[in-house]
Coordinates of C-alpha atoms in Angstrom, one line a residue:
M1 CA 14.9 -13.4 -29.8
R2 CA 12.8 -16.3 -31.3
P3 CA 13.1 -19.5 -29.0
S4 CA 14.7 -22.4 -30.9
F5 CA 12.0 -24.8 -30.1
L6 CA 9.4 -23.1 -32.0
H7 CA 10.2 -24.8 -35.4
I8 CA 9.9 -28.5 -35.6
S9 CA 11.2 -29.7 -39.0
F10 CA 10.3 -32.8 -40.9
R11 CA 14.0 -33.9 -40.9
H12 CA 14.1 -34.4 -37.2
S13 CA 16.0 -37.6 -36.1
L14 CA 14.1 -40.7 -35.0
P15 CA 15.5 -40.6 -31.4
T16 CA 13.9 -37.1 -30.9
A17 CA 10.6 -38.1 -32.3
L18 CA 10.6 -41.5 -30.0
S19 CA 11.4 -39.0 -27.0
M20 CA 8.6 -36.8 -27.8
A21 CA 6.3 -39.7 -28.3
M22 CA 7.3 -41.1 -24.8
I23 CA 6.6 -37.8 -23.2
A24 CA 3.2 -37.4 -24.8
T25 CA 2.4 -41.0 -23.7
C26 CA 3.2 -40.4 -20.0
L27 CA 1.3 -37.0 -20.1
S28 CA -1.8 -38.8 -21.5
L29 CA -1.6 -41.5 -19.0
T30 CA -1.2 -39.0 -16.1
A31 CA -4.4 -37.1 -17.6
Q32 CA -6.3 -40.4 -17.5
T33 CA -5.6 -40.9 -14.0
M34 CA -6.8 -37.5 -12.8
P35 CA -10.7 -36.4 -13.0
D36 CA -11.6 -34.6 -16.0
T37 CA -12.4 -31.2 -15.0
S38 CA -11.7 -29.6 -18.2
T39 CA -14.2 -28.7 -21.1
A40 CA -13.2 -27.7 -24.6
P41 CA -14.1 -23.9 -25.3
A42 CA -17.2 -23.6 -27.5
V43 CA -15.7 -21.0 -29.7
P44 CA -12.0 -20.4 -30.7
V45 CA -9.9 -18.5 -28.4
S46 CA -8.1 -15.3 -29.6
L47 CA -4.5 -14.3 -28.6
D48 CA -6.0 -11.5 -26.6
S49 CA -7.9 -14.0 -24.6
C50 CA -4.9 -16.2 -24.0
R51 CA -3.1 -13.2 -22.7
T52 CA -5.9 -12.1 -20.4
M53 CA -6.1 -15.7 -18.9
A54 CA -2.5 -15.9 -18.4
M55 CA -2.3 -12.5 -16.7
A56 CA -5.1 -13.3 -14.4
N57 CA -3.9 -16.8 -13.4
N58 CA 0.1 -16.3 -13.3
K59 CA 1.3 -17.0 -9.9
Q60 CA 4.3 -14.8 -10.2
L61 CA 2.4 -11.8 -11.2
R62 CA 0.0 -12.2 -8.4
M63 CA 3.0 -12.4 -5.9
Q64 CA 4.4 -9.1 -7.5
A65 CA 0.9 -7.5 -7.1
E66 CA 1.1 -8.4 -3.4
R67 CA 4.6 -7.1 -3.1
I68 CA 3.1 -3.8 -4.3
R69 CA 0.8 -3.9 -1.4
V70 CA 3.5 -4.6 0.9
A71 CA 5.4 -1.7 -0.3
G72 CA 2.2 0.6 0.2
Y73 CA 2.0 -0.6 3.7
Q74 CA 5.6 0.1 4.4
K75 CA 5.2 3.8 2.9
K76 CA 2.2 4.4 5.3
E77 CA 4.5 2.8 8.2
A78 CA 7.5 5.2 7.3
F79 CA 5.1 8.1 7.3
A80 CA 3.8 7.4 10.9
A81 CA 7.4 8.2 12.1
Y82 CA 6.6 12.0 11.4
L83 CA 3.7 11.7 14.2
P84 CA 3.9 11.7 17.8
Q85 CA 4.0 8.1 19.4
I86 CA 2.0 7.2 22.4
D87 CA 2.8 4.3 24.5
F88 CA 1.5 2.8 27.8
A89 CA 3.5 0.4 30.0
G90 CA 2.3 -1.0 33.3
G91 CA 3.3 -3.6 35.8
Y92 CA 3.0 -5.3 39.3
M93 CA 5.7 -6.2 41.6
H94 CA 5.5 -8.2 44.8
N95 CA 8.5 -7.6 47.1
S96 CA 9.3 -9.9 50.0
K97 CA 10.4 -7.1 52.4
D98 CA 9.2 -3.8 53.2
I99 CA 11.2 -0.5 53.2
N100 CA 12.5 0.7 56.4
I101 CA 14.3 3.9 56.4
L102 CA 15.4 3.6 60.0
S103 CA 17.1 0.5 61.6
A104 CA 15.7 1.2 65.1
D105 CA 13.6 3.8 67.1
Q106 CA 15.5 7.2 67.1
H107 CA 15.8 10.0 69.7
L108 CA 16.5 13.4 68.1
P109 CA 17.9 16.0 70.2
I110 CA 16.0 19.3 70.5
M111 CA 17.6 22.9 70.0
N112 CA 16.3 26.0 72.0
F113 CA 16.8 29.5 71.3
D114 CA 19.1 31.3 73.9
G115 CA 18.6 35.0 72.8
K116 CA 21.6 34.6 70.3
G117 CA 20.7 31.7 68.3
Y118 CA 19.7 28.1 68.5
A119 CA 21.7 25.6 70.6
F120 CA 21.2 22.2 72.2
D121 CA 19.9 22.4 75.8
L122 CA 22.2 19.8 77.4
V123 CA 22.4 18.1 80.8
T124 CA 25.1 19.6 83.2
N125 CA 27.2 17.9 85.9
P126 CA 25.9 19.8 89.0
M127 CA 29.4 19.3 90.6
T128 CA 31.4 20.8 87.7
G129 CA 28.7 22.7 85.6
L130 CA 29.8 20.8 82.5
P131 CA 27.7 19.0 79.8
L132 CA 27.3 15.4 81.1
V133 CA 28.9 13.1 78.4
V134 CA 28.0 9.4 78.0
D135 CA 29.7 7.3 75.6
G136 CA 31.6 10.1 74.4
K137 CA 28.4 12.2 73.4
P138 CA 26.6 14.9 75.4
V139 CA 23.3 14.0 77.0
P140 CA 20.5 16.5 75.6
K141 CA 17.8 17.5 78.1
Q142 CA 14.8 17.0 75.6
V143 CA 14.8 14.6 72.8
A144 CA 12.1 14.0 70.2
Y145 CA 11.0 10.4 69.7
L146 CA 11.0 8.9 66.4
P147 CA 9.8 5.3 66.3
K148 CA 11.1 2.8 63.6
S149 CA 7.6 2.0 62.5
A150 CA 6.9 5.6 61.4
M151 CA 9.3 5.4 58.7
S152 CA 8.5 1.7 57.6
F153 CA 6.6 1.4 54.4
D154 CA 4.5 -1.6 52.9
M155 CA 6.1 -2.3 49.6
S156 CA 4.8 -6.1 49.2
N157 CA 2.4 -5.2 46.4
V158 CA 3.3 -2.4 44.1
F159 CA 1.4 -1.4 41.0
F160 CA 2.8 1.0 38.4
G161 CA 1.9 2.5 35.0
A162 CA 2.9 5.1 32.5
V163 CA 1.7 6.9 29.5
T164 CA 4.4 8.2 27.3
L165 CA 4.3 10.8 24.4
T166 CA 7.5 11.0 22.0
Q167 CA 7.6 13.5 19.2
P168 CA 10.5 13.5 17.1
I169 CA 11.9 16.9 16.3
F170 CA 15.0 16.3 14.3
M171 CA 16.4 12.8 13.5
G172 CA 19.2 13.9 11.2
G173 CA 17.2 13.4 8.1
K174 CA 16.5 9.7 8.5
I175 CA 12.7 9.9 8.6
V176 CA 12.6 12.0 5.5
A177 CA 14.9 9.5 4.0
M178 CA 13.0 6.3 4.8
N179 CA 9.7 7.9 3.5
K180 CA 11.4 8.5 0.2
I181 CA 12.9 5.1 0.1
T182 CA 9.5 3.5 0.8
G183 CA 8.0 5.7 -2.0
Y184 CA 10.6 4.5 -4.5
A185 CA 10.0 0.9 -3.3
E186 CA 6.4 1.1 -4.0
E187 CA 7.3 2.4 -7.6
L188 CA 10.0 -0.3 -8.0
A189 CA 7.3 -2.9 -7.2
R190 CA 5.1 -1.7 -9.7
S191 CA 8.0 -1.6 -12.3
M192 CA 9.0 -5.3 -11.6
H193 CA 5.2 -6.2 -12.3
E194 CA 4.9 -4.4 -15.5
N195 CA 8.3 -6.2 -16.4
G196 CA 7.1 -9.7 -15.4
A197 CA 3.7 -8.9 -17.0
Q198 CA 5.8 -8.3 -20.6
D199 CA 7.6 -11.4 -19.9
V200 CA 4.3 -13.5 -19.4
I201 CA 2.8 -11.9 -22.6
Y202 CA 5.8 -12.9 -24.5
A203 CA 5.7 -16.5 -23.2
V204 CA 2.0 -16.6 -24.1
D205 CA 2.7 -15.3 -27.6
A206 CA 5.3 -17.7 -28.1
A207 CA 3.3 -20.7 -27.0
Y208 CA 0.3 -19.5 -29.0
W209 CA 2.1 -19.1 -32.3
Q210 CA 3.9 -22.5 -31.6
V211 CA 0.4 -24.3 -31.5
V212 CA -0.4 -22.4 -34.8
S213 CA 2.8 -23.5 -36.5
L214 CA 2.4 -27.0 -35.5
N215 CA -1.3 -27.1 -36.5
A216 CA -0.5 -25.8 -39.9
K217 CA 2.6 -28.1 -40.2
K218 CA 0.1 -31.1 -39.2
K219 CA -2.2 -30.1 -42.1
L220 CA 0.8 -29.9 -44.4
A221 CA 2.1 -33.3 -43.3
V222 CA -1.7 -34.6 -43.8
S223 CA -1.6 -33.1 -47.3
Y224 CA 2.0 -34.6 -48.2
V225 CA 0.7 -38.0 -47.2
A226 CA -2.3 -37.7 -49.3
L227 CA -0.1 -36.9 -52.3
L228 CA 2.1 -39.8 -51.7
D229 CA -0.6 -42.0 -51.1
T230 CA -2.1 -41.0 -54.5
L231 CA 1.2 -41.5 -56.1
H232 CA 1.4 -44.9 -54.6
R233 CA -2.1 -46.0 -56.1
N234 CA -1.1 -44.4 -59.6
V235 CA 2.4 -46.5 -59.5
Q236 CA 0.6 -49.7 -58.5
A237 CA -1.9 -48.9 -61.3
M238 CA 1.2 -48.5 -63.7
I239 CA 2.6 -51.8 -62.3
D240 CA -0.5 -53.8 -63.1
Q241 CA -0.4 -52.2 -66.6
G242 CA 3.2 -53.2 -66.9
V243 CA 4.6 -49.7 -67.4
A244 CA 6.3 -49.4 -64.1
T245 CA 8.6 -51.6 -61.9
R246 CA 8.4 -52.9 -58.4
S247 CA 11.3 -50.7 -57.4
D248 CA 9.4 -47.5 -58.2
L249 CA 6.5 -48.7 -55.8
L250 CA 9.1 -49.5 -53.0
T251 CA 10.6 -46.1 -53.4
V252 CA 7.0 -44.4 -53.0
D253 CA 6.5 -46.8 -50.0
V254 CA 9.8 -45.6 -48.3
K255 CA 8.6 -42.0 -48.6
L256 CA 5.2 -42.7 -47.4
N257 CA 6.4 -44.3 -44.4
A258 CA 8.7 -41.5 -43.6
A259 CA 5.9 -39.1 -44.1
N260 CA 3.6 -41.1 -41.8
V261 CA 6.4 -40.8 -39.1
D262 CA 6.6 -37.2 -39.8
L263 CA 3.0 -36.9 -39.2
V264 CA 3.1 -38.7 -35.9
K265 CA 5.9 -36.6 -34.9
V266 CA 4.3 -33.3 -35.4
D267 CA 1.0 -34.6 -34.2
N268 CA 2.9 -35.3 -30.7
G269 CA 4.6 -32.0 -30.8
L270 CA 1.2 -30.1 -31.4
S271 CA -0.3 -32.1 -28.2
L272 CA 2.6 -31.1 -26.1
S273 CA 2.3 -27.4 -27.3
R274 CA -1.4 -27.2 -26.4
M275 CA -0.5 -28.6 -23.0
A276 CA 2.1 -25.8 -22.6
L277 CA -0.2 -23.2 -23.8
A278 CA -2.9 -24.4 -21.4
Q279 CA -0.5 -24.3 -18.4
I280 CA 0.7 -20.8 -19.2
C281 CA -2.8 -19.7 -19.5
G282 CA -3.5 -21.2 -16.0
L283 CA -5.8 -23.9 -17.3
P284 CA -5.7 -27.8 -16.7
V285 CA -3.1 -29.2 -19.1
N286 CA -5.6 -31.6 -20.7
T287 CA -7.7 -28.6 -21.9
E288 CA -8.3 -28.5 -25.7
L289 CA -7.7 -25.1 -26.7
T290 CA -9.1 -24.1 -30.2
L291 CA -7.1 -21.0 -31.3
K292 CA -8.5 -18.3 -33.7
D293 CA -5.4 -18.0 -35.8
E294 CA -5.0 -21.9 -35.9
Y295 CA -6.4 -22.4 -39.5
A296 CA -5.6 -18.9 -40.9
P297 CA -2.4 -17.3 -39.5
Q298 CA -1.7 -13.8 -41.0
A299 CA 1.7 -12.3 -40.6
D300 CA 1.9 -8.5 -40.3
E301 CA 3.4 -6.9 -43.3
A302 CA 3.7 -3.5 -42.1
P303 CA 7.4 -2.3 -42.7
I304 CA 9.9 -2.4 -39.8
A305 CA 11.6 0.8 -38.7
T306 CA 15.1 1.3 -39.2
T307 CA 15.8 4.0 -36.6
Y308 CA 14.4 4.4 -33.1
N309 CA 14.6 7.1 -30.4
M310 CA 16.7 5.5 -27.7
A311 CA 15.8 8.1 -25.1
D312 CA 12.1 7.2 -25.6
V313 CA 13.1 3.4 -25.4
Y314 CA 14.9 3.9 -22.0
S315 CA 11.9 5.9 -20.5
R316 CA 9.6 3.1 -21.4
R317 CA 11.7 0.2 -20.2
H318 CA 10.4 -1.0 -17.0
D319 CA 13.7 -2.8 -16.2
L320 CA 15.7 0.3 -16.6
Q321 CA 13.0 2.3 -14.4
A322 CA 13.9 -0.4 -11.8
L323 CA 17.4 0.5 -12.0
R324 CA 16.8 4.2 -11.9
L325 CA 14.6 3.7 -8.6
G326 CA 17.4 1.5 -7.3
I327 CA 19.9 4.5 -7.7
K328 CA 17.4 6.7 -5.9
I329 CA 17.2 4.2 -3.0
A330 CA 20.8 3.9 -2.6
D331 CA 21.1 7.8 -2.5
Q332 CA 18.6 7.9 0.3
Q333 CA 20.4 4.9 2.1
S334 CA 23.3 7.1 2.2
H335 CA 21.5 10.0 3.6
I336 CA 20.4 7.5 6.4
A337 CA 24.1 6.6 6.8
M338 CA 24.9 10.5 7.3
S339 CA 22.2 10.9 9.8
S340 CA 24.2 8.8 12.3
M341 CA 26.7 11.6 12.3
L342 CA 24.2 14.4 12.9
P343 CA 22.5 15.5 16.2
T344 CA 19.0 14.2 17.0
A345 CA 16.3 15.6 19.1
A346 CA 13.0 14.6 20.4
L347 CA 10.2 15.9 22.7
V348 CA 9.1 13.5 25.5
G349 CA 6.1 13.9 27.6
S350 CA 4.5 11.2 30.2
Y351 CA 2.2 10.5 32.9
T352 CA 3.2 8.2 35.5
V353 CA 1.1 6.6 38.3
S354 CA 1.9 3.9 41.0
N355 CA 0.6 2.3 44.1
P356 CA 1.8 2.9 46.8
N357 CA 2.7 6.6 45.6
M358 CA 5.5 8.8 46.8
N359 CA 3.4 11.9 46.4
Y360 CA 1.7 11.4 49.8
G361 CA 4.4 9.3 51.7
F362 CA 3.9 6.1 50.1
E363 CA 0.0 6.1 50.7
K364 CA -1.8 2.8 49.6
K365 CA -3.7 4.2 46.8
F366 CA -2.9 5.3 43.1
G367 CA -1.4 8.6 42.6
G368 CA 0.5 10.1 39.7
S369 CA 2.1 13.3 38.1
W370 CA 3.1 14.8 34.6
H371 CA 6.4 14.9 33.2
I372 CA 7.6 16.7 30.1
G373 CA 11.2 17.3 28.8
G374 CA 13.5 17.0 25.9
V375 CA 16.2 14.6 24.6
I376 CA 19.2 15.4 22.6
R377 CA 22.1 13.1 21.2
I378 CA 25.0 14.5 19.6
P379 CA 27.6 12.1 18.2
L380 CA 31.1 13.0 19.2
W381 CA 33.7 10.3 18.3
H382 CA 33.3 6.9 17.0
W383 CA 36.6 6.3 15.4
G384 CA 35.4 7.0 11.9
G385 CA 32.8 4.2 12.0
N386 CA 29.8 6.2 11.1
Y387 CA 31.9 8.2 8.4
N388 CA 32.8 5.0 6.7
K389 CA 29.5 3.7 6.7
Y390 CA 28.4 6.8 4.8
R391 CA 31.3 6.3 2.2
A392 CA 30.2 2.6 1.7
A393 CA 26.7 3.8 1.1
R394 CA 27.7 6.2 -1.6
T395 CA 29.8 3.8 -3.3
E396 CA 26.8 1.5 -3.5
A397 CA 25.2 4.3 -5.2
N398 CA 27.9 4.6 -7.7
I399 CA 27.7 0.9 -8.5
M400 CA 24.1 1.3 -9.2
R401 CA 24.8 4.0 -11.7
L402 CA 27.2 1.9 -13.5
H403 CA 24.9 -0.9 -13.5
L404 CA 22.4 1.5 -15.2
E405 CA 24.9 2.7 -17.9
D406 CA 25.7 -1.2 -18.7
A407 CA 22.0 -1.9 -18.9
K408 CA 21.4 0.8 -21.5
E409 CA 24.3 -0.5 -23.5
M410 CA 22.8 -3.8 -23.5
V411 CA 19.3 -2.3 -24.4
D412 CA 21.0 -0.7 -27.4
L413 CA 22.2 -4.2 -28.7
Q414 CA 19.0 -5.7 -27.8
V415 CA 17.0 -3.3 -29.9
S416 CA 19.5 -3.3 -32.9
Q417 CA 19.4 -7.2 -33.0
A418 CA 15.6 -7.2 -32.4
A419 CA 15.0 -4.9 -35.3
Y420 CA 17.5 -6.7 -37.6
K421 CA 15.9 -10.0 -37.1
A422 CA 12.6 -8.4 -37.5
R423 CA 13.4 -7.1 -40.9
E424 CA 15.3 -10.3 -41.8
A425 CA 12.2 -12.3 -41.1
M426 CA 10.2 -10.1 -43.4
K427 CA 12.6 -10.8 -46.1
T428 CA 12.4 -14.5 -45.5
Y429 CA 8.7 -14.3 -45.4
D430 CA 8.6 -12.6 -48.8
M431 CA 11.0 -15.1 -50.4
T432 CA 9.2 -18.0 -49.1
R433 CA 6.0 -17.0 -50.4
S434 CA 7.6 -16.8 -53.9
N435 CA 9.1 -20.1 -53.4
L436 CA 5.8 -21.4 -52.3
A437 CA 4.3 -20.3 -55.6
K438 CA 7.0 -21.7 -57.8
A439 CA 6.9 -25.0 -55.8
D440 CA 3.0 -25.3 -56.5
E441 CA 3.6 -24.8 -60.0
N442 CA 6.5 -27.3 -60.2
L443 CA 4.2 -29.8 -58.5
R444 CA 1.4 -29.1 -61.0
Q445 CA 3.8 -29.5 -63.9
A446 CA 5.3 -32.6 -62.6
Q447 CA 2.0 -34.2 -62.1
L448 CA 0.7 -33.4 -65.4
G449 CA 3.8 -34.9 -66.7
F450 CA 3.5 -37.9 -64.9
K451 CA 0.1 -38.4 -66.3
A452 CA 1.2 -37.9 -69.7
G453 CA 4.2 -40.4 -69.2
V454 CA 7.0 -37.9 -69.8
Q455 CA 7.9 -37.4 -66.0
T456 CA 9.2 -40.5 -63.8
T457 CA 8.1 -41.3 -60.3
D458 CA 11.4 -39.7 -59.2
N459 CA 10.6 -36.5 -60.7
V460 CA 7.2 -36.3 -59.0
M461 CA 8.5 -37.2 -55.6
E462 CA 11.5 -34.6 -56.1
A463 CA 8.5 -32.0 -56.7
Q464 CA 6.5 -33.1 -53.8
T465 CA 9.7 -33.0 -51.5
A466 CA 10.2 -29.5 -52.7
W467 CA 6.6 -28.6 -52.4
L468 CA 6.7 -29.8 -48.8
K469 CA 9.9 -27.9 -48.1
A470 CA 8.5 -24.6 -49.5
N471 CA 5.3 -24.9 -47.4
S472 CA 7.1 -25.7 -44.1
E473 CA 9.6 -22.9 -44.7
N474 CA 6.5 -20.4 -45.3
I475 CA 5.1 -21.6 -42.1
D476 CA 8.2 -21.0 -40.4
A477 CA 8.6 -17.6 -41.8
E478 CA 5.3 -16.6 -41.2
I479 CA 5.2 -17.3 -37.7
D480 CA 8.8 -16.0 -37.2
V481 CA 7.3 -12.6 -38.4
C482 CA 4.7 -12.7 -35.6
L483 CA 7.3 -13.6 -32.8
C484 CA 9.9 -11.1 -34.1
R485 CA 7.4 -8.3 -34.0
V486 CA 6.3 -9.1 -30.7
Y487 CA 9.8 -9.4 -29.3
L488 CA 10.7 -6.0 -30.9
S489 CA 7.8 -4.5 -29.1
K490 CA 8.9 -6.0 -26.0
V491 CA 12.4 -4.5 -26.1
L492 CA 11.2 -1.3 -27.3
G493 CA 8.8 -1.1 -24.2
T494 CA 5.6 -0.6 -26.5
L495 CA 4.1 -4.1 -26.0
E496 CA 0.6 -3.7 -25.2
Y497 CA -1.3 -6.2 -23.0
P498 CA -4.4 -6.2 -20.5
R499 CA -3.9 -4.6 -17.3
N500 CA -6.2 -5.5 -14.3

């Protein structure tokens, strides 16, 4: 759709003109306080050159390009989940006390073989021949002495480490879903970049043609002032000859002053439009851009199509492609939610080392061993939490599908409106060209009649006003055709632009 600020009429109110003049003054004062780092281009700049500069310098597009790189890194990160993970962990611990397995020295009774089996050899009472009992326990004849120090271990300084390998075998489909999501996310980032590029191109075209339009209107305003100035001199000469009145001259002066005000107004608007174009192109705002079409804008007169293959339009629209990718991502997120209800299995292997080590009785040197095994996890009962999580994810996917259908309907409306406005712009352009030819002839006849004395000053000024209006409307229509065609290409997904 054509932005409303693209056309500046010569009939704007005085407060609007004052506001634009104040803005232009503030911007010019700001530019004077800054070092002049810009230089005017030696050759006129084409529309394609402006598009290329805007694409290269637009910060939003550069950020979106970085998001594409981020998505690529995340895709590689997700693929790494298929591969075994190798980790190392190590540490040191200082203990304030040693490990003592025995609380004191121990005396262990010894068993002897008596021909039938093993039995303790006990001390007997010579009087009774019964085992001697002390403190309620029989006294053995022989004991093995086990000192406390033999079962004490120095654990004041402990070093340990482990290398672990983990290979996922089945994670409930979570790894597969994550890889698909990251792949779709990378495509989504590219689609958003393409969509943003089209927005930038349309903004460049709008600013470019606005400068062209205002420059044409400035030239038109200069021509109108020149016409009124010539009329002023002719009326003054007639007053000197006594064939005109002072009232006729005052009427011309009022028109001339109004034309000069309009000239200042359009000149200020042109300066502001050049600043806006320079900013969009990534140049300093005080850069003086001379445009190729500035002195000879040409409207494309090719006919506007009346029907379109909407299936092709849907496939070309990057915003719809982003929604389709969003649906795929939502589907995979539901698979991730389902994986929480499925069993998971992984293979685990490790090599652990410690000092002191338990392989040789807490010997004060490094020693280690291999370990290998498997881990399986089976969800049994979570009170419906995982299932409801899955249902929520499926509902989100359905919402995305409805969003896509709604967007398609809006695209249908967009295309219909853009095509209608483009056709109406062509019709208006044809009519304004016809009106312009008639206005030129009307002005010529009025000037000839005025010189012959059969036309009044009012007749000439009416013809000049009609000529001004016809030219202004023709400029508006010509620029409108260009913008409507660009917008139609944008909504159809056929807008061409430079790709880096």
